[in-house]
PDB file of N, CA and C in Angstrom:
ATOM      1  N   MET S   1      -6.979 159.398 172.885  1.00  0.00           N
ATOM      2  CA  MET S   1      -7.739 159.310 171.791  1.00  0.00           C
ATOM      3  C   MET S   1      -9.141 158.805 172.121  1.00  0.00           C
ATOM      4  N   ARG S   2     -10.107 159.312 171.737  1.00  0.00           N
ATOM      5  CA  ARG S   2     -11.515 158.703 171.994  1.00  0.00           C
ATOM      6  C   ARG S   2     -11.715 157.470 171.178  1.00  0.00           C
ATOM      7  N   SER S   3     -12.417 156.491 171.831  1.00  0.00           N
ATOM      8  CA  SER S   3     -12.502 155.174 170.997  1.00  0.00           C
ATOM      9  C   SER S   3     -13.880 155.244 170.109  1.00  0.00           C
ATOM     10  N   ASP S   4     -14.573 156.287 170.313  1.00  0.00           N
ATOM     11  CA  ASP S   4     -15.777 156.425 169.503  1.00  0.00           C
ATOM     12  C   ASP S   4     -15.899 157.843 168.943  1.00  0.00           C
ATOM     13  N   PRO S   5     -15.076 158.040 167.950  1.00  0.00           N
ATOM     14  CA  PRO S   5     -14.808 159.383 167.348  1.00  0.00           C
ATOM     15  C   PRO S   5     -15.957 159.901 166.626  1.00  0.00           C
ATOM     16  N   LEU S   6     -16.146 161.140 166.536  1.00  0.00           N
ATOM     17  CA  LEU S   6     -17.221 161.903 165.589  1.00  0.00           C
ATOM     18  C   LEU S   6     -16.600 161.795 164.312  1.00  0.00           C
ATOM     19  N   MET S   7     -17.534 161.509 163.223  1.00  0.00           N
ATOM     20  CA  MET S   7     -16.877 161.285 161.882  1.00  0.00           C
ATOM     21  C   MET S   7     -17.807 162.333 161.030  1.00  0.00           C
ATOM     22  N   THR S   8     -17.024 163.037 160.147  1.00  0.00           N
ATOM     23  CA  THR S   8     -17.707 163.900 158.921  1.00  0.00           C
ATOM     24  C   THR S   8     -18.333 162.985 157.992  1.00  0.00           C
ATOM     25  N   VAL S   9     -18.969 163.483 157.013  1.00  0.00           N
ATOM     26  CA  VAL S   9     -19.676 162.975 155.921  1.00  0.00           C
ATOM     27  C   VAL S   9     -18.737 162.104 155.142  1.00  0.00           C
ATOM     28  N   THR S  10     -17.599 162.702 154.751  1.00  0.00           N
ATOM     29  CA  THR S  10     -16.510 161.995 153.968  1.00  0.00           C
ATOM     30  C   THR S  10     -16.126 160.771 154.840  1.00  0.00           C
ATOM     31  N   GLU S  11     -15.789 160.892 156.045  1.00  0.00           N
ATOM     32  CA  GLU S  11     -15.277 159.832 156.877  1.00  0.00           C
ATOM     33  C   GLU S  11     -16.366 158.726 157.137  1.00  0.00           C
ATOM     34  N   VAL S  12     -17.700 159.151 157.253  1.00  0.00           N
ATOM     35  CA  VAL S  12     -18.698 158.257 157.364  1.00  0.00           C
ATOM     36  C   VAL S  12     -18.881 157.363 156.009  1.00  0.00           C
ATOM     37  N   ALA S  13     -18.873 157.989 154.910  1.00  0.00           N
ATOM     38  CA  ALA S  13     -18.911 157.447 153.506  1.00  0.00           C
ATOM     39  C   ALA S  13     -17.740 156.494 153.442  1.00  0.00           C
ATOM     40  N   ASN S  14     -16.495 156.788 153.818  1.00  0.00           N
ATOM     41  CA  ASN S  14     -15.419 155.901 153.729  1.00  0.00           C
ATOM     42  C   ASN S  14     -15.695 154.621 154.591  1.00  0.00           C
ATOM     43  N   HIS S  15     -16.103 155.077 156.004  1.00  0.00           N
ATOM     44  CA  HIS S  15     -16.290 153.873 156.719  1.00  0.00           C
ATOM     45  C   HIS S  15     -17.351 152.803 156.292  1.00  0.00           C
ATOM     46  N   LEU S  16     -18.427 153.415 155.744  1.00  0.00           N
ATOM     47  CA  LEU S  16     -19.596 152.561 155.339  1.00  0.00           C
ATOM     48  C   LEU S  16     -19.333 151.946 153.792  1.00  0.00           C
ATOM     49  N   ARG S  17     -18.281 152.556 153.129  1.00  0.00           N
ATOM     50  CA  ARG S  17     -17.923 152.053 151.777  1.00  0.00           C
ATOM     51  C   ARG S  17     -19.114 152.633 150.888  1.00  0.00           C
ATOM     52  N   LEU S  18     -19.404 153.922 151.083  1.00  0.00           N
ATOM     53  CA  LEU S  18     -20.359 154.577 150.091  1.00  0.00           C
ATOM     54  C   LEU S  18     -19.601 155.758 149.661  1.00  0.00           C
ATOM     55  N   THR S  19     -20.342 156.360 148.599  1.00  0.00           N
ATOM     56  CA  THR S  19     -19.819 157.704 148.315  1.00  0.00           C
ATOM     57  C   THR S  19     -20.327 158.686 149.145  1.00  0.00           C
ATOM     58  N   ALA S  20     -19.745 159.796 149.274  1.00  0.00           N
ATOM     59  CA  ALA S  20     -20.173 160.926 149.973  1.00  0.00           C
ATOM     60  C   ALA S  20     -21.558 161.422 149.722  1.00  0.00           C
ATOM     61  N   SER S  21     -21.802 161.463 148.281  1.00  0.00           N
ATOM     62  CA  SER S  21     -23.120 162.028 147.908  1.00  0.00           C
ATOM     63  C   SER S  21     -24.249 160.913 148.159  1.00  0.00           C
ATOM     64  N   SER S  22     -23.879 159.561 148.236  1.00  0.00           N
ATOM     65  CA  SER S  22     -24.953 158.700 148.541  1.00  0.00           C
ATOM     66  C   SER S  22     -25.309 158.802 150.024  1.00  0.00           C
ATOM     67  N   TRP S  23     -24.251 158.972 150.878  1.00  0.00           N
ATOM     68  CA  TRP S  23     -24.576 159.309 152.333  1.00  0.00           C
ATOM     69  C   TRP S  23     -25.496 160.491 152.480  1.00  0.00           C
ATOM     70  N   ARG S  24     -25.017 161.576 151.788  1.00  0.00           N
ATOM     71  CA  ARG S  24     -25.815 162.843 151.827  1.00  0.00           C
ATOM     72  C   ARG S  24     -27.261 162.541 151.390  1.00  0.00           C
ATOM     73  N   GLU S  25     -27.481 161.805 150.392  1.00  0.00           N
ATOM     74  CA  GLU S  25     -28.824 161.427 149.995  1.00  0.00           C
ATOM     75  C   GLU S  25     -29.710 160.731 151.144  1.00  0.00           C
ATOM     76  N   GLN S  26     -28.978 159.766 151.742  1.00  0.00           N
ATOM     77  CA  GLN S  26     -29.686 159.142 152.736  1.00  0.00           C
ATOM     78  C   GLN S  26     -29.994 160.088 153.982  1.00  0.00           C
ATOM     79  N   VAL S  27     -29.136 160.956 154.204  1.00  0.00           N
ATOM     80  CA  VAL S  27     -29.370 161.953 155.369  1.00  0.00           C
ATOM     81  C   VAL S  27     -30.577 162.708 154.910  1.00  0.00           C
ATOM     82  N   ALA S  28     -30.589 163.180 153.726  1.00  0.00           N
ATOM     83  CA  ALA S  28     -31.465 164.034 153.256  1.00  0.00           C
ATOM     84  C   ALA S  28     -33.021 163.407 153.206  1.00  0.00           C
ATOM     85  N   ALA S  29     -32.934 162.109 152.740  1.00  0.00           N
ATOM     86  CA  ALA S  29     -34.118 161.281 152.729  1.00  0.00           C
ATOM     87  C   ALA S  29     -34.652 160.810 154.111  1.00  0.00           C
ATOM     88  N   GLY S  30     -33.861 161.008 155.132  1.00  0.00           N
ATOM     89  CA  GLY S  30     -34.249 160.692 156.443  1.00  0.00           C
ATOM     90  C   GLY S  30     -34.033 159.149 156.730  1.00  0.00           C
ATOM     91  N   THR S  31     -33.461 158.419 155.861  1.00  0.00           N
ATOM     92  CA  THR S  31     -32.937 156.996 156.100  1.00  0.00           C
ATOM     93  C   THR S  31     -31.698 156.826 156.902  1.00  0.00           C
ATOM     94  N   ALA S  32     -31.053 157.666 157.135  1.00  0.00           N
ATOM     95  CA  ALA S  32     -29.848 157.618 157.829  1.00  0.00           C
ATOM     96  C   ALA S  32     -30.121 158.019 159.348  1.00  0.00           C
ATOM     97  N   PRO S  33     -29.131 157.735 160.239  1.00  0.00           N
ATOM     98  CA  PRO S  33     -29.422 158.127 161.621  1.00  0.00           C
ATOM     99  C   PRO S  33     -29.200 159.551 161.767  1.00  0.00           C
ATOM    100  N   PRO S  34     -29.844 160.168 162.633  1.00  0.00           N
ATOM    101  CA  PRO S  34     -29.635 161.604 162.863  1.00  0.00           C
ATOM    102  C   PRO S  34     -28.284 161.891 163.354  1.00  0.00           C
ATOM    103  N   PRO S  35     -27.596 162.987 163.001  1.00  0.00           N
ATOM    104  CA  PRO S  35     -26.324 163.091 163.480  1.00  0.00           C
ATOM    105  C   PRO S  35     -26.209 163.316 164.911  1.00  0.00           C
ATOM    106  N   ASP S  36     -25.058 162.938 165.552  1.00  0.00           N
ATOM    107  CA  ASP S  36     -24.810 163.074 167.034  1.00  0.00           C
ATOM    108  C   ASP S  36     -24.366 164.531 167.364  1.00  0.00           C
ATOM    109  N   ASP S  37     -23.749 165.062 166.389  1.00  0.00           N
ATOM    110  CA  ASP S  37     -23.449 166.571 166.484  1.00  0.00           C
ATOM    111  C   ASP S  37     -23.967 167.282 165.128  1.00  0.00           C
ATOM    112  N   PRO S  38     -25.154 167.866 165.353  1.00  0.00           N
ATOM    113  CA  PRO S  38     -25.747 168.191 164.106  1.00  0.00           C
ATOM    114  C   PRO S  38     -25.268 169.534 163.548  1.00  0.00           C
ATOM    115  N   ASP S  39     -24.473 170.342 164.279  1.00  0.00           N
ATOM    116  CA  ASP S  39     -23.906 171.580 163.787  1.00  0.00           C
ATOM    117  C   ASP S  39     -24.979 172.450 163.234  1.00  0.00           C
ATOM    118  N   THR S  40     -25.847 172.799 164.143  1.00  0.00           N
ATOM    119  CA  THR S  40     -27.009 173.683 163.695  1.00  0.00           C
ATOM    120  C   THR S  40     -26.815 175.109 163.964  1.00  0.00           C
ATOM    121  N   ALA S  41     -25.489 175.549 163.957  1.00  0.00           N
ATOM    122  CA  ALA S  41     -25.241 177.004 164.205  1.00  0.00           C
ATOM    123  C   ALA S  41     -25.923 177.862 163.139  1.00  0.00           C
ATOM    124  N   THR S  42     -26.566 178.935 163.706  1.00  0.00           N
ATOM    125  CA  THR S  42     -27.328 179.590 162.651  1.00  0.00           C
ATOM    126  C   THR S  42     -26.326 180.687 161.972  1.00  0.00           C
ATOM    127  N   ASP S  43     -25.190 180.747 162.352  1.00  0.00           N
ATOM    128  CA  ASP S  43     -24.253 181.634 161.642  1.00  0.00           C
ATOM    129  C   ASP S  43     -23.529 181.090 160.439  1.00  0.00           C
ATOM    130  N   LYS S  44     -23.924 179.940 160.101  1.00  0.00           N
ATOM    131  CA  LYS S  44     -23.378 179.231 159.015  1.00  0.00           C
ATOM    132  C   LYS S  44     -24.413 178.903 157.896  1.00  0.00           C
ATOM    133  N   PRO S  45     -23.950 179.154 156.635  1.00  0.00           N
ATOM    134  CA  PRO S  45     -24.987 178.854 155.576  1.00  0.00           C
ATOM    135  C   PRO S  45     -25.315 177.346 155.504  1.00  0.00           C
ATOM    136  N   GLU S  46     -26.397 176.901 154.953  1.00  0.00           N
ATOM    137  CA  GLU S  46     -26.771 175.439 154.983  1.00  0.00           C
ATOM    138  C   GLU S  46     -25.666 174.646 154.229  1.00  0.00           C
ATOM    139  N   PHE S  47     -25.108 175.078 153.165  1.00  0.00           N
ATOM    140  CA  PHE S  47     -24.108 174.253 152.626  1.00  0.00           C
ATOM    141  C   PHE S  47     -22.697 174.125 153.254  1.00  0.00           C
ATOM    142  N   ARG S  48     -22.514 174.901 154.254  1.00  0.00           N
ATOM    143  CA  ARG S  48     -21.220 174.827 155.107  1.00  0.00           C
ATOM    144  C   ARG S  48     -21.384 174.056 156.391  1.00  0.00           C
ATOM    145  N   ARG S  49     -22.662 173.640 156.687  1.00  0.00           N
ATOM    146  CA  ARG S  49     -22.815 172.893 157.990  1.00  0.00           C
ATOM    147  C   ARG S  49     -22.124 171.524 157.935  1.00  0.00           C
ATOM    148  N   ARG S  50     -21.594 171.008 159.002  1.00  0.00           N
ATOM    149  CA  ARG S  50     -20.857 169.742 159.047  1.00  0.00           C
ATOM    150  C   ARG S  50     -21.244 168.843 160.051  1.00  0.00           C
ATOM    151  N   PRO S  51     -22.549 168.216 159.808  1.00  0.00           N
ATOM    152  CA  PRO S  51     -22.878 167.331 160.873  1.00  0.00           C
ATOM    153  C   PRO S  51     -21.888 166.229 161.010  1.00  0.00           C
ATOM    154  N   ARG S  52     -21.898 165.565 162.069  1.00  0.00           N
ATOM    155  CA  ARG S  52     -21.029 164.409 162.379  1.00  0.00           C
ATOM    156  C   ARG S  52     -21.673 163.355 163.242  1.00  0.00           C
ATOM    157  N   TRP S  53     -21.226 162.242 163.136  1.00  0.00           N
ATOM    158  CA  TRP S  53     -21.759 161.040 163.785  1.00  0.00           C
ATOM    159  C   TRP S  53     -20.702 160.210 164.469  1.00  0.00           C
ATOM    160  N   HIS S  54     -21.291 159.632 165.591  1.00  0.00           N
ATOM    161  CA  HIS S  54     -20.194 158.681 166.391  1.00  0.00           C
ATOM    162  C   HIS S  54     -20.120 157.431 165.510  1.00  0.00           C
ATOM    163  N   ARG S  55     -18.970 156.760 165.491  1.00  0.00           N
ATOM    164  CA  ARG S  55     -18.742 155.679 164.752  1.00  0.00           C
ATOM    165  C   ARG S  55     -19.698 154.485 165.242  1.00  0.00           C
ATOM    166  N   SER S  56     -20.029 154.607 166.699  1.00  0.00           N
ATOM    167  CA  SER S  56     -20.949 153.379 167.260  1.00  0.00           C
ATOM    168  C   SER S  56     -22.267 153.634 166.682  1.00  0.00           C
ATOM    169  N   THR S  57     -22.857 154.891 166.487  1.00  0.00           N
ATOM    170  CA  THR S  57     -24.108 155.182 165.909  1.00  0.00           C
ATOM    171  C   THR S  57     -24.119 154.597 164.563  1.00  0.00           C
ATOM    172  N   LEU S  58     -23.049 154.753 163.649  1.00  0.00           N
ATOM    173  CA  LEU S  58     -23.198 154.094 162.410  1.00  0.00           C
ATOM    174  C   LEU S  58     -23.064 152.735 162.371  1.00  0.00           C
ATOM    175  N   ASP S  59     -22.309 152.131 163.150  1.00  0.00           N
ATOM    176  CA  ASP S  59     -22.252 150.679 163.171  1.00  0.00           C
ATOM    177  C   ASP S  59     -23.466 150.036 163.585  1.00  0.00           C
ATOM    178  N   THR S  60     -24.188 150.501 164.622  1.00  0.00           N
ATOM    179  CA  THR S  60     -25.450 150.096 164.975  1.00  0.00           C
ATOM    180  C   THR S  60     -26.482 150.120 163.973  1.00  0.00           C
ATOM    181  N   TRP S  61     -26.596 151.353 163.298  1.00  0.00           N
ATOM    182  CA  TRP S  61     -27.457 151.572 162.301  1.00  0.00           C
ATOM    183  C   TRP S  61     -27.279 150.763 161.033  1.00  0.00           C
ATOM    184  N   ASN S  62     -25.857 150.531 160.647  1.00  0.00           N
ATOM    185  CA  ASN S  62     -25.540 149.495 159.560  1.00  0.00           C
ATOM    186  C   ASN S  62     -25.918 148.204 159.903  1.00  0.00           C
ATOM    187  N   GLU S  63     -25.706 147.696 160.953  1.00  0.00           N
ATOM    188  CA  GLU S  63     -26.072 146.327 161.355  1.00  0.00           C
ATOM    189  C   GLU S  63     -27.474 146.099 161.374  1.00  0.00           C
ATOM    190  N   GLN S  64     -28.265 147.125 161.837  1.00  0.00           N
ATOM    191  CA  GLN S  64     -29.659 146.821 161.845  1.00  0.00           C
ATOM    192  C   GLN S  64     -30.236 146.936 160.338  1.00  0.00           C
ATOM    193  N   ARG S  65     -29.592 147.789 159.473  1.00  0.00           N
ATOM    194  CA  ARG S  65     -30.003 147.836 158.068  1.00  0.00           C
ATOM    195  C   ARG S  65     -29.632 146.381 157.485  1.00  0.00           C
ATOM    196  N   ARG S  66     -28.535 145.775 157.856  1.00  0.00           N
ATOM    197  CA  ARG S  66     -28.215 144.511 157.251  1.00  0.00           C
ATOM    198  C   ARG S  66     -29.293 143.374 157.684  1.00  0.00           C
ATOM    199  N   ILE S  67     -29.583 143.471 158.818  1.00  0.00           N
ATOM    200  CA  ILE S  67     -30.684 142.569 159.295  1.00  0.00           C
ATOM    201  C   ILE S  67     -31.983 142.686 158.803  1.00  0.00           C
ATOM    202  N   GLU S  68     -32.409 143.902 158.598  1.00  0.00           N
ATOM    203  CA  GLU S  68     -33.671 144.084 157.862  1.00  0.00           C
ATOM    204  C   GLU S  68     -33.621 143.731 156.469  1.00  0.00           C
ATOM    205  N   ARG S  69     -32.494 144.014 155.723  1.00  0.00           N
ATOM    206  CA  ARG S  69     -32.347 143.436 154.387  1.00  0.00           C
ATOM    207  C   ARG S  69     -32.295 141.929 154.243  1.00  0.00           C
ATOM    208  N   ARG S  70     -31.659 141.299 155.183  1.00  0.00           N
ATOM    209  CA  ARG S  70     -31.568 139.897 155.100  1.00  0.00           C
ATOM    210  C   ARG S  70     -33.011 139.311 155.376  1.00  0.00           C
ATOM    211  N   ALA S  71     -33.760 139.836 156.323  1.00  0.00           N
ATOM    212  CA  ALA S  71     -35.119 139.438 156.599  1.00  0.00           C
ATOM    213  C   ALA S  71     -35.996 139.553 155.408  1.00  0.00           C
ATOM    214  N   ALA S  72     -35.849 140.795 154.733  1.00  0.00           N
ATOM    215  CA  ALA S  72     -36.764 140.970 153.555  1.00  0.00           C
ATOM    216  C   ALA S  72     -36.327 139.952 152.396  1.00  0.00           C
ATOM    217  N   ARG S  73     -35.104 139.593 152.281  1.00  0.00           N
ATOM    218  CA  ARG S  73     -34.651 138.787 151.171  1.00  0.00           C
ATOM    219  C   ARG S  73     -35.189 137.309 151.525  1.00  0.00           C
ATOM    220  N   GLU S  74     -35.106 136.905 152.832  1.00  0.00           N
ATOM    221  CA  GLU S  74     -35.615 135.650 153.205  1.00  0.00           C
ATOM    222  C   GLU S  74     -37.140 135.462 153.100  1.00  0.00           C
ATOM    223  N   ALA S  75     -37.794 136.583 153.388  1.00  0.00           N
ATOM    224  CA  ALA S  75     -39.347 136.679 153.250  1.00  0.00           C
ATOM    225  C   ALA S  75     -39.729 136.436 151.657  1.00  0.00           C
ATOM    226  N   GLN S  76     -38.922 137.311 150.877  1.00  0.00           N
ATOM    227  CA  GLN S  76     -39.162 137.121 149.460  1.00  0.00           C
ATOM    228  C   GLN S  76     -38.894 135.800 148.849  1.00  0.00           C
ATOM    229  N   ALA S  77     -37.847 135.202 149.349  1.00  0.00           N
ATOM    230  CA  ALA S  77     -37.531 133.783 148.947  1.00  0.00           C
ATOM    231  C   ALA S  77     -38.498 132.783 149.440  1.00  0.00           C
ATOM    232  N   ALA S  78     -39.098 132.894 150.574  1.00  0.00           N
ATOM    233  CA  ALA S  78     -40.023 132.168 151.040  1.00  0.00           C
ATOM    234  C   ALA S  78     -41.410 132.284 150.229  1.00  0.00           C
ATOM    235  N   GLN S  79     -41.759 133.457 149.948  1.00  0.00           N
ATOM    236  CA  GLN S  79     -42.892 133.747 149.043  1.00  0.00           C
ATOM    237  C   GLN S  79     -42.701 133.171 147.702  1.00  0.00           C
ATOM    238  N   SER S  80     -41.643 133.260 147.102  1.00  0.00           N
ATOM    239  CA  SER S  80     -41.341 132.583 145.838  1.00  0.00           C
ATOM    240  C   SER S  80     -41.509 131.146 145.866  1.00  0.00           C
ATOM    241  N   THR S  81     -40.954 130.480 146.886  1.00  0.00           N
ATOM    242  CA  THR S  81     -41.035 129.052 147.191  1.00  0.00           C
ATOM    243  C   THR S  81     -42.668 128.720 147.195  1.00  0.00           C
ATOM    244  N   GLN S  82     -43.358 129.474 148.000  1.00  0.00           N
ATOM    245  CA  GLN S  82     -44.792 129.154 148.094  1.00  0.00           C
ATOM    246  C   GLN S  82     -45.634 129.190 146.885  1.00  0.00           C
ATOM    247  N   THR S  83     -45.233 130.341 146.138  1.00  0.00           N
ATOM    248  CA  THR S  83     -46.060 130.568 144.866  1.00  0.00           C
ATOM    249  C   THR S  83     -45.408 129.772 143.494  1.00  0.00           C
ATOM    250  N   GLY S  84     -44.345 129.076 143.813  1.00  0.00           N
ATOM    251  CA  GLY S  84     -43.659 128.253 142.767  1.00  0.00           C
ATOM    252  C   GLY S  84     -42.939 129.081 141.798  1.00  0.00           C
ATOM    253  N   GLY S  85     -42.525 130.326 142.262  1.00  0.00           N
ATOM    254  CA  GLY S  85     -41.788 131.296 141.307  1.00  0.00           C
ATOM    255  C   GLY S  85     -40.470 131.056 141.680  1.00  0.00           C
TER     256      GLY S  85
END
C-alpha cells in the first residue's frame, strides 16, 4: 500500500474536515492546490472528471494555510493594540 495515496474530492473533504462542495468551491476559485492527477481525459464530460490529490500535497497546503491565517490574526491583533481598538 502506498503511504501517500491519491485522494478523490470526497476523500479530500473528509481528510480536511470540509464538505465536498466547499472543497470543489476552493478548487474552482483556484485557492486549492492543483490536482496531482487532474484527469483531463477529453473523452469524459466535465461533470464526470475525477481529479485526485496526494495526501502529502493536501497536508502541506493545509499547514501553509494555517500559518498564513495565524499570521493574519496576529497582524490584526497588533494593529488593534496600536490603534487602541
